[in-house]
Short mmCIF file of C-alpha atoms in Angstrom, two decimals:
data_model
loop_
_atom_site.label_atom_id
_atom_site.label_comp_id
_atom_site.label_asym_id
_atom_site.label_seq_id
_atom_site.Cartn_x
_atom_site.Cartn_y
_atom_site.Cartn_z
CA UNK A 1 220.89 160.00 144.25
CA UNK A 2 221.20 162.04 141.09
CA UNK A 3 217.54 163.71 140.15
CA UNK A 4 217.38 165.80 137.18
CA UNK A 5 213.66 166.78 136.44
CA UNK A 6 213.07 168.26 132.81
CA UNK A 7 210.43 170.38 133.34
CA UNK A 8 208.48 171.07 129.63
CA UNK A 9 205.22 170.35 127.92
CA UNK A 10 203.38 167.06 127.75
CA UNK A 11 203.84 164.73 124.61
CA UNK A 12 201.33 162.92 123.15
CA UNK A 13 202.61 159.96 124.29
CA UNK A 14 201.96 156.18 124.30
CA UNK A 15 200.42 155.68 127.51
CA UNK A 16 198.03 158.63 127.10
CA UNK A 17 193.96 156.99 128.24
CA UNK A 18 191.27 157.57 125.51
CA UNK A 19 189.43 160.92 125.54
CA UNK A 20 186.79 159.07 127.38
CA UNK A 21 188.99 158.56 129.96
CA UNK A 22 187.94 160.07 133.67
CA UNK A 23 190.46 162.54 134.79
CA UNK A 24 193.82 161.54 135.45
CA UNK A 25 195.66 161.53 138.89
CA UNK A 26 199.21 159.90 138.05
CA UNK A 27 200.80 161.95 134.98
CA UNK A 28 204.54 160.35 133.56
CA UNK A 29 206.32 162.32 130.74
CA UNK A 30 209.13 160.93 129.12
CA UNK A 31 210.07 159.39 132.50
CA UNK A 32 213.38 157.83 132.23
CA UNK A 33 215.35 156.06 135.09
CA UNK A 34 218.81 154.62 135.69
CA UNK A 35 220.01 152.51 138.47
CA UNK A 36 223.88 153.69 137.38
CA UNK A 37 224.76 152.98 134.49
CA UNK A 38 222.23 150.49 133.26
CA UNK A 39 218.80 152.44 132.11
CA UNK A 40 215.60 150.71 133.42
CA UNK A 41 212.83 153.09 132.28
CA UNK A 42 212.60 154.85 128.49
CA UNK A 43 210.88 157.98 128.47
CA UNK A 44 207.32 156.42 129.74
CA UNK A 45 204.49 158.77 129.21
CA UNK A 46 201.29 157.39 130.86
CA UNK A 47 198.43 159.12 132.49
CA UNK A 48 196.90 156.99 135.50
CA UNK A 49 193.08 157.73 135.33
CA UNK A 50 191.75 158.52 138.76
CA UNK A 51 189.65 156.24 140.93
CA UNK A 52 190.16 152.96 137.83
CA UNK A 53 192.17 150.26 138.22
CA UNK A 54 195.24 150.31 136.32
CA UNK A 55 197.48 147.27 135.47
CA UNK A 56 200.75 147.10 134.26
CA UNK A 57 201.96 143.82 133.04
CA UNK A 58 205.37 142.69 130.89
CA UNK A 59 207.92 140.42 131.31
CA UNK A 60 210.48 140.24 133.98
CA UNK A 61 212.54 142.66 133.93
CA UNK A 62 210.63 145.16 131.92
CA UNK A 63 210.40 147.95 134.20
CA UNK A 64 206.90 147.68 135.24
CA UNK A 65 207.84 147.67 139.10
CA UNK A 66 210.77 150.17 138.73
CA UNK A 67 207.66 152.41 137.13
CA UNK A 68 205.33 151.71 139.85
CA UNK A 69 208.03 152.66 142.22
CA UNK A 70 208.73 155.72 141.05
CA UNK A 71 205.53 156.56 141.83
CA UNK A 72 205.91 156.91 145.67
CA UNK A 73 209.75 157.47 145.31
CA UNK A 74 210.45 153.93 146.81
CA UNK A 75 213.54 153.79 144.32
CA UNK A 76 214.93 156.69 145.99
CA UNK A 77 216.80 154.04 148.92
CA UNK A 78 218.01 152.65 146.24
CA UNK A 79 222.12 153.95 145.32
CA UNK A 80 223.04 155.41 141.86
CA UNK A 81 219.90 155.86 140.84
CA UNK A 82 218.87 158.44 138.56
CA UNK A 83 215.56 160.02 137.12
CA UNK A 84 214.89 161.77 134.15
CA UNK A 85 211.64 163.51 132.67
CA UNK A 86 208.48 164.60 134.83
CA UNK A 87 205.90 162.58 136.98
CA UNK A 88 203.15 164.26 139.10
CA UNK A 89 200.76 162.67 141.01
CA UNK A 90 198.02 165.43 140.95
CA UNK A 91 198.92 168.89 142.00
CA UNK A 92 202.83 167.90 142.76
CA UNK A 93 206.27 167.04 141.15
CA UNK A 94 206.67 163.80 142.08
CA UNK A 95 210.60 164.59 141.94
CA UNK A 96 211.39 168.06 142.34
CA UNK A 97 213.10 168.61 145.04
CA UNK A 98 211.11 170.45 147.23
CA UNK A 99 208.82 167.56 147.45
CA UNK A 100 207.74 166.36 151.00
CA UNK A 101 208.46 162.41 150.02
CA UNK A 102 207.10 161.95 154.07
CA UNK A 103 204.15 163.26 152.32
CA UNK A 104 204.28 161.48 149.04
CA UNK A 105 204.27 158.40 150.74
CA UNK A 106 201.33 159.06 152.76
CA UNK A 107 199.35 160.30 149.32
CA UNK A 108 201.18 156.41 147.44
CA UNK A 109 200.26 153.82 149.62
CA UNK A 110 202.12 150.36 148.98
CA UNK A 111 201.22 146.68 149.11
CA UNK A 112 203.69 144.57 148.27
CA UNK A 113 204.19 140.50 146.57
CA UNK A 114 204.54 139.16 149.92
CA UNK A 115 202.48 140.14 152.34
CA UNK A 116 204.89 142.26 155.48
CA UNK A 117 202.48 142.82 159.28
CA UNK A 118 204.64 144.14 161.66
CA UNK A 119 205.25 142.19 164.13
CA UNK A 120 202.20 143.89 166.30
CA UNK A 121 198.46 143.19 166.60
CA UNK A 122 196.40 143.68 164.22
CA UNK A 123 194.95 147.12 165.88
CA UNK A 124 198.78 147.97 165.83
CA UNK A 125 199.54 147.44 162.16
CA UNK A 126 196.05 149.44 161.33
CA UNK A 127 197.11 152.29 163.32
CA UNK A 128 200.60 152.50 162.74
CA UNK A 129 200.18 154.88 160.11
CA UNK A 130 197.80 156.89 161.65
CA UNK A 131 199.76 157.76 165.15
CA UNK A 132 202.52 158.79 163.29
CA UNK A 133 200.65 161.36 161.49
CA UNK A 134 199.55 162.77 164.91
CA UNK A 135 196.10 160.71 165.46
CA UNK A 136 196.39 159.86 169.00
CA UNK A 137 193.01 159.60 170.45
CA UNK A 138 191.88 156.39 171.20
CA UNK A 139 188.60 156.54 169.91
CA UNK A 140 189.65 157.73 166.92
CA UNK A 141 191.86 155.47 166.23
CA UNK A 142 189.16 152.78 167.18
CA UNK A 143 187.16 154.25 164.32
CA UNK A 144 189.82 154.67 162.01
CA UNK A 145 190.80 150.91 162.59
CA UNK A 146 187.65 149.82 162.11
CA UNK A 147 186.79 151.76 159.03
CA UNK A 148 189.64 150.65 157.13
CA UNK A 149 189.53 147.06 158.14
CA UNK A 150 186.07 146.84 157.11
CA UNK A 151 187.28 148.44 153.97
CA UNK A 152 189.99 145.97 153.41
CA UNK A 153 186.56 142.87 153.86
CA UNK A 154 188.71 141.79 156.81
CA UNK A 155 186.55 143.24 159.99
CA UNK A 156 184.27 139.86 160.59
CA UNK A 157 187.31 137.89 160.20
CA UNK A 158 189.31 139.78 162.95
CA UNK A 159 186.73 142.22 165.41
CA UNK A 160 187.47 139.15 167.89
CA UNK A 161 191.20 139.42 167.62
CA UNK A 162 192.17 142.71 167.72
CA UNK A 163 194.57 142.34 170.06
CA UNK A 164 196.36 139.49 168.67
CA UNK A 165 199.50 139.34 166.83
CA UNK A 166 199.13 139.80 162.78
CA UNK A 167 201.27 137.18 162.46
CA UNK A 168 198.72 134.26 163.29
CA UNK A 169 196.94 135.40 160.58
CA UNK A 170 196.32 133.21 157.44
CA UNK A 171 198.52 134.67 154.13
CA UNK A 172 195.51 136.14 152.35
CA UNK A 173 194.01 137.66 155.84
CA UNK A 174 197.89 139.20 156.14
CA UNK A 175 197.31 140.73 152.68
CA UNK A 176 193.90 141.63 153.59
CA UNK A 177 195.35 143.15 156.57
CA UNK A 178 198.72 145.22 154.65
CA UNK A 179 195.93 146.79 152.21
CA UNK A 180 193.68 148.01 155.85
CA UNK A 181 197.24 149.58 156.57
CA UNK A 182 197.96 151.19 153.42
CA UNK A 183 194.48 152.52 153.38
CA UNK A 184 194.25 154.38 157.42
CA UNK A 185 196.36 157.28 156.04
CA UNK A 186 193.89 157.98 153.41
CA UNK A 187 195.80 157.52 149.95
CA UNK A 188 194.92 158.86 146.80
CA UNK A 189 197.04 156.22 145.11
CA UNK A 190 197.16 152.70 145.98
CA UNK A 191 200.29 150.60 144.23
CA UNK A 192 199.88 146.96 144.48
CA UNK A 193 203.56 145.28 143.25
CA UNK A 194 201.80 141.61 142.26
CA UNK A 195 199.49 141.11 145.33
CA UNK A 196 198.38 137.79 144.91
CA UNK A 197 201.12 135.92 143.94
CA UNK A 198 201.93 134.51 147.48
CA UNK A 199 198.18 133.53 147.16
CA UNK A 200 195.88 130.71 146.96
CA UNK A 201 192.93 131.48 144.14
CA UNK A 202 190.32 131.46 147.24
CA UNK A 203 192.55 134.41 148.50
CA UNK A 204 193.37 136.13 145.11
CA UNK A 205 189.61 136.43 144.23
CA UNK A 206 188.85 137.75 147.87
CA UNK A 207 191.62 140.36 146.98
CA UNK A 208 190.32 141.39 143.58
CA UNK A 209 186.96 141.67 145.10
CA UNK A 210 188.42 144.22 147.19
CA UNK A 211 190.57 145.63 144.60
CA UNK A 212 186.67 146.60 142.43
CA UNK A 213 185.76 148.08 145.82
CA UNK A 214 188.25 149.87 146.90
CA UNK A 215 188.71 152.02 143.24
CA UNK A 216 185.66 153.50 144.02
CA UNK A 217 187.50 155.07 146.88
CA UNK A 218 191.19 155.28 145.72
CA UNK A 219 193.28 155.08 142.31
CA UNK A 220 194.52 151.29 141.71
CA UNK A 221 197.95 150.99 140.15
CA UNK A 222 198.90 146.71 140.30
CA UNK A 223 201.47 145.24 138.57
CA UNK A 224 201.10 141.82 138.00
CA UNK A 225 202.45 138.68 136.49
CA UNK A 226 198.97 137.39 135.70
CA UNK A 227 197.09 138.62 132.58
CA UNK A 228 194.18 136.53 133.57
CA UNK A 229 194.26 138.68 136.65
CA UNK A 230 194.76 141.80 134.76
CA UNK A 231 192.13 141.50 132.10
CA UNK A 232 189.63 140.44 135.05
CA UNK A 233 190.36 142.96 137.58
CA UNK A 234 191.69 146.61 135.39
CA UNK A 235 189.95 148.93 133.49
CA UNK A 236 193.04 149.89 131.88
CA UNK A 237 196.48 148.20 131.36
CA UNK A 238 199.71 149.48 130.08
CA UNK A 239 202.31 146.90 128.31
CA UNK A 240 205.86 147.28 129.09
CA UNK A 241 208.90 145.54 127.19
CA UNK A 242 212.82 146.68 127.95
CA UNK A 243 212.08 149.52 130.10
CA UNK A 244 209.67 151.33 127.28
CA UNK A 245 205.65 151.55 127.76
CA UNK A 246 204.57 149.63 124.60
CA UNK A 247 201.63 149.80 124.95
CA UNK A 248 198.21 151.62 126.88
CA UNK A 249 194.97 151.73 126.39
CA UNK A 250 191.55 150.06 127.89
CA UNK A 251 191.74 146.78 128.96
CA UNK A 252 188.73 145.05 127.00
CA UNK A 253 190.54 147.16 123.46
CA UNK A 254 194.45 145.81 124.86
CA UNK A 255 193.50 142.38 125.45
CA UNK A 256 190.80 141.49 122.34
CA UNK A 257 192.58 144.22 119.88
CA UNK A 258 196.50 145.03 120.67
CA UNK A 259 197.75 147.62 118.62
CA UNK A 260 201.36 146.69 118.74
CA UNK A 261 202.67 143.31 118.10
CA UNK A 262 205.13 143.16 121.02
CA UNK A 263 201.66 142.95 122.82
CA UNK A 264 199.73 140.49 120.78
CA UNK A 265 202.94 138.43 121.39
CA UNK A 266 203.53 138.34 124.89
CA UNK A 267 199.63 138.13 125.76
CA UNK A 268 199.12 135.01 123.27
CA UNK A 269 202.25 133.78 125.15
CA UNK A 270 204.17 133.96 121.82
CA UNK A 271 207.48 134.90 123.72
CA UNK A 272 209.33 135.23 126.95
CA UNK B 1 212.23 140.32 118.84
CA UNK B 2 214.67 137.89 117.29
CA UNK B 3 213.54 134.67 115.99
CA UNK B 4 215.71 132.99 118.79
CA UNK B 5 213.13 135.12 121.26
CA UNK B 6 210.02 134.01 120.09
CA UNK B 7 208.70 130.63 120.88
CA UNK B 8 205.26 128.83 120.13
CA UNK B 9 202.19 127.83 122.37
CA UNK B 10 202.81 124.20 120.84
CA UNK B 11 199.80 122.60 122.65
CA UNK B 12 196.93 125.57 121.99
CA UNK B 13 197.96 126.64 118.19
CA UNK B 14 198.03 122.18 117.54
CA UNK B 15 194.55 122.83 118.81
CA UNK B 16 193.39 126.07 117.35
CA UNK B 17 195.10 123.90 113.53
CA UNK B 18 192.98 121.27 114.59
CA UNK B 19 190.05 122.74 115.18
CA UNK B 20 190.37 125.40 111.77
CA UNK B 21 190.67 122.08 109.78
CA UNK B 22 187.38 121.12 111.72
CA UNK B 23 185.76 124.14 110.48
CA UNK B 24 187.13 123.57 107.23
CA UNK B 25 185.78 120.47 106.86
CA UNK B 26 182.28 121.32 108.37
CA UNK B 27 182.37 123.43 105.32
CA UNK B 28 182.57 121.54 103.27
CA UNK B 29 180.29 118.88 104.33
CA UNK B 30 177.76 121.61 104.47
CA UNK B 31 178.56 122.78 100.80
CA UNK B 32 178.15 119.41 99.24
CA UNK B 33 174.84 118.80 100.89
CA UNK B 34 173.29 122.22 99.69
CA UNK B 35 174.30 121.12 95.77
CA UNK B 36 172.77 117.73 96.86
CA UNK B 37 169.73 119.07 98.28
CA UNK B 38 169.16 121.36 95.37
CA UNK B 39 169.52 118.51 92.63
CA UNK B 40 167.41 116.14 94.87
CA UNK B 41 164.25 118.79 95.29
CA UNK B 42 164.91 119.20 90.86
CA UNK B 43 165.31 115.74 90.48
CA UNK B 44 162.67 114.51 92.58
CA UNK B 45 165.05 112.29 94.01
CA UNK B 46 163.85 110.78 97.40
CA UNK B 47 166.72 108.65 98.29
CA UNK B 48 169.00 111.47 97.48
CA UNK B 49 166.92 113.87 100.10
CA UNK B 50 166.46 111.45 102.30
CA UNK B 51 171.21 110.62 102.36
CA UNK B 52 170.94 114.52 102.83
CA UNK B 53 168.85 114.91 105.95
CA UNK B 54 170.96 112.00 107.02
CA UNK B 55 173.84 113.90 106.46
CA UNK B 56 172.70 116.82 108.29
CA UNK B 57 172.84 114.80 111.99
CA UNK B 58 176.75 114.65 110.44
CA UNK B 59 177.05 118.73 111.07
CA UNK B 60 174.89 118.85 113.64
CA UNK B 61 177.20 116.44 115.28
CA UNK B 62 180.55 117.97 114.35
CA UNK B 63 178.81 121.65 115.29
CA UNK B 64 178.30 120.12 119.16
CA UNK B 65 182.34 119.03 118.95
CA UNK B 66 183.37 121.92 117.51
CA UNK B 67 181.80 123.95 120.18
CA UNK B 68 182.57 121.63 123.30
CA UNK B 69 186.72 121.76 121.73
CA UNK B 70 186.28 126.20 122.23
CA UNK B 71 184.79 126.06 125.49
CA UNK B 72 187.99 123.51 126.65
CA UNK B 73 190.27 125.24 124.52
CA UNK B 74 189.07 128.88 126.42
CA UNK B 75 189.12 126.72 129.88
CA UNK B 76 192.89 125.39 129.63
CA UNK B 77 194.31 127.69 127.30
CA UNK B 78 193.22 131.47 128.10
CA UNK B 79 193.20 132.73 124.47
CA UNK B 80 194.37 136.55 124.60
CA UNK B 81 193.89 139.00 121.73
CA UNK B 82 194.12 137.14 117.83
CA UNK B 83 194.42 134.56 119.74
CA UNK B 84 190.98 134.77 121.43
CA UNK B 85 189.16 136.56 118.25
CA UNK B 86 189.95 133.03 116.43
CA UNK B 87 188.81 131.09 118.44
CA UNK B 88 185.45 132.73 119.14
CA UNK B 89 185.08 133.20 115.57
CA UNK B 90 185.46 129.54 115.09
CA UNK B 91 182.33 129.16 117.24
CA UNK B 92 180.58 131.60 115.83
CA UNK B 93 181.37 130.15 112.31
CA UNK B 94 180.33 126.79 113.29
CA UNK B 95 177.30 128.20 114.29
CA UNK B 96 176.53 129.91 111.13
CA UNK B 97 177.50 126.47 109.63
CA UNK B 98 175.41 124.50 111.42
CA UNK B 99 172.06 126.65 109.94
CA UNK B 100 173.56 126.10 106.80
CA UNK B 101 173.49 122.59 107.37
CA UNK B 102 169.78 123.11 108.38
CA UNK B 103 168.72 124.75 105.22
CA UNK B 104 170.14 122.40 102.92
CA UNK B 105 167.99 119.92 105.03
CA UNK B 106 165.12 121.96 104.49
CA UNK B 107 164.82 122.04 100.91
CA UNK B 108 165.84 117.97 100.30
CA UNK B 109 162.32 117.76 102.91
CA UNK B 110 160.88 119.28 100.24
CA UNK B 111 161.75 117.22 97.39
CA UNK B 112 159.21 113.52 98.51
CA UNK B 113 156.24 115.65 98.38
CA UNK B 114 156.80 117.05 94.98
CA UNK B 115 158.27 114.20 92.91
CA UNK B 116 159.71 115.61 89.61
CA UNK B 117 159.80 118.92 89.47
CA UNK B 118 159.20 120.62 85.63
CA UNK B 119 158.54 124.19 87.54
CA UNK B 120 162.50 123.67 88.94
CA UNK B 121 164.32 122.37 85.65
CA UNK B 122 161.97 124.50 83.74
CA UNK B 123 161.22 127.67 85.14
CA UNK B 124 163.47 128.75 87.69
CA UNK B 125 166.97 128.10 87.76
CA UNK B 126 167.89 126.94 91.69
CA UNK B 127 171.27 125.63 90.66
CA UNK B 128 172.48 129.01 89.90
CA UNK B 129 171.78 129.97 93.03
CA UNK B 130 173.42 127.66 94.65
CA UNK B 131 176.37 127.85 92.48
CA UNK B 132 176.71 131.55 93.88
CA UNK B 133 176.16 131.04 97.46
CA UNK B 134 178.46 127.92 97.57
CA UNK B 135 180.95 130.06 96.28
CA UNK B 136 180.59 132.76 98.91
CA UNK B 137 180.69 129.58 101.35
CA UNK B 138 184.29 128.20 99.41
CA UNK B 139 185.65 131.91 99.64
CA UNK B 140 184.68 133.18 103.08
CA UNK B 141 186.38 129.60 104.84
CA UNK B 142 189.55 130.09 102.49
CA UNK B 143 189.71 134.45 103.43
CA UNK B 144 188.71 132.94 107.21
CA UNK B 145 192.65 130.19 106.66
CA UNK B 146 194.33 133.56 104.84
CA UNK B 147 192.73 136.41 107.55
CA UNK B 148 192.13 137.92 104.60
CA UNK B 149 189.41 140.56 105.48
CA UNK B 150 189.44 142.31 101.95
CA UNK B 151 188.31 138.76 100.24
CA UNK B 152 185.13 138.26 103.60
CA UNK B 153 184.16 142.15 102.36
CA UNK B 154 184.11 141.27 99.04
CA UNK B 155 182.30 137.60 99.89
CA UNK B 156 179.41 140.01 101.63
CA UNK B 157 178.78 142.12 98.69
CA UNK B 158 177.93 138.94 96.67
CA UNK B 159 175.26 138.43 98.74
CA UNK B 160 172.93 140.84 97.00
CA UNK B 161 173.27 139.11 94.28
CA UNK B 162 171.61 135.91 95.80
CA UNK B 163 168.86 138.47 97.17
CA UNK B 164 168.71 139.48 93.52
CA UNK B 165 167.94 136.03 92.17
CA UNK B 166 165.49 135.32 95.08
CA UNK B 167 162.99 137.39 94.07
CA UNK B 168 163.90 137.02 91.02
CA UNK B 169 162.65 133.56 91.44
CA UNK B 170 159.80 134.52 93.45
CA UNK B 171 158.29 136.84 90.95
CA UNK B 172 158.55 134.31 88.32
CA UNK B 173 156.93 131.79 90.35
CA UNK B 174 154.29 134.26 91.34
CA UNK B 175 153.83 134.02 87.33
CA UNK B 176 153.44 130.68 87.90
CA UNK B 177 151.09 130.55 90.37
CA UNK B 178 148.39 132.76 89.07
CA UNK B 179 148.42 131.22 85.64
CA UNK B 180 148.71 127.64 86.36
CA UNK B 181 146.41 127.08 90.23
CA UNK B 182 146.91 123.07 89.79
CA UNK B 183 150.74 123.80 90.62
CA UNK B 184 150.61 125.91 93.90
CA UNK B 185 152.19 123.60 95.83
CA UNK B 186 154.75 122.98 93.92
CA UNK B 187 155.30 126.62 92.95
CA UNK B 188 155.15 127.53 96.60
CA UNK B 189 158.08 124.81 97.91
CA UNK B 190 160.52 126.24 95.23
CA UNK B 191 159.67 129.67 96.51
CA UNK B 192 160.84 128.44 99.98
CA UNK B 193 163.76 126.62 98.65
CA UNK B 194 164.87 130.28 97.11
CA UNK B 195 164.39 131.72 100.08
CA UNK B 196 166.31 129.16 102.25
CA UNK B 197 168.77 129.56 99.82
CA UNK B 198 168.91 133.70 100.45
CA UNK B 199 169.32 132.74 104.34
CA UNK B 200 171.86 130.39 103.63
CA UNK B 201 173.27 133.40 101.78
CA UNK B 202 173.26 135.42 105.24
CA UNK B 203 174.76 132.82 107.05
CA UNK B 204 177.82 132.73 105.04
CA UNK B 205 178.12 136.68 105.03
CA UNK B 206 177.84 136.07 108.90
CA UNK B 207 180.83 134.04 108.76
CA UNK B 208 182.47 136.92 106.35
CA UNK B 209 181.83 138.99 109.23
CA UNK B 210 183.58 136.38 111.69
CA UNK B 211 186.71 136.67 109.68
CA UNK B 212 186.57 140.66 109.72
CA UNK B 213 186.40 139.92 113.37
CA UNK B 214 189.26 137.37 113.98
CA UNK B 215 191.68 139.39 111.20
CA UNK B 216 191.13 142.99 112.41
CA UNK B 217 189.41 143.33 116.02
CA UNK B 218 186.55 145.44 114.22
CA UNK B 219 182.80 143.43 114.45
CA UNK B 220 180.09 145.59 112.35
CA UNK B 221 177.68 143.68 110.05
CA UNK B 222 179.15 143.81 106.31
CA UNK B 223 175.36 143.18 104.46
CA UNK B 224 171.48 143.93 104.57
CA UNK B 225 169.71 141.18 105.25
CA UNK B 226 171.62 139.06 108.23
CA UNK B 227 170.57 136.00 109.38
CA UNK B 228 169.10 135.38 112.63
CA UNK B 229 171.63 133.70 115.51
#
């Protein structure tokens, strides 16, 4: 993979939160990305506020998942990916050659569209990350598992079957288990790529409630096709179009008074 | 984006257009009621006044119908951005139009008790004041149709004229009340009618505010005195 990191002063880009925003934890400055010869991101500048939920919306292929996967460098796994610009997670330069990607991914958890529990017990799914990080004492692991499952609003439903297979849980429970697994290693940022698209409305509501609670401890970035979900759960929203971050701002502003005509057309369903 | 990439939400756009048509129809009904109510008061025409009272029920029914359709549209279409502002503005405008209808009804209800009012014909000109309010209403609804915040702002400015006319009517009638105490009731009714027209002007100003919001997203008071919600 070819990484071209341009270091420069932050520009007053399209994705700057308002002056009233809390400090940012993720900052992209003129971030561009290519899959081979195809450019997927075009100079994205965005600041993700700490302990807030930021939603990325836009039509399929607009680059929102690509942008999300830049934050934990999941795109590194794809051949021919090239990145330009700057992306920071708190104190680290995400694409600096010296950046420890394993440590980065500990600090940036991720939940995917389809729940993907390991074919292990509920307990082992949650304990997996801490074990990798060197936690071996049973009592400490027990505490982490319970704390994580409670934080994911799953503890009461699985406390009596911690050692049963995670694959026996319902879809919504599996997704919350994946959230518990992600937060077991205490990440700073939680990325969620369409986490509810395979869930029914009840399970979706549980995940949304969970997100609202989790933002007190974590910064959440969610990609969603469901604009009502973005409007319901997020504090900030970015609208992407053809690889460009067209507009970024407070969710209530973007959904009532968007500044850009393309945003207006998209969220009112007038193009596709 | 090219025209071929665009599409419209046909069902939503049709429903919104139909709602806008209903608001305009309601505005026309209300404007007519104001004119007829003041004419009935001036002429002491009990039958005309009764027909205004009866027709206001139609305005009330239309308001409830619009409100139900707005709720259904919000629930089923989940409009956003400019669409959301227009839909919520329609709800606000319908409420103000309903109040305007109530003021027309209130003026009409004054007529049967007075008989033919010589004061209303010779001393104060409520017809002119009514004309100003109806002109404001016409232009506010025109601004809504055109999503024209400049015209809406201009409408709100004209409310000062209505306020001034109300004060003028009050001062003139106060003089008459002092000079001709036996016509006190008649004068008080006219003061009340003028006050209702003044409140009608405030409701039209509220409508102008909704137009500015629908067009720009900015919701702020445009006039001085405001009609209660």
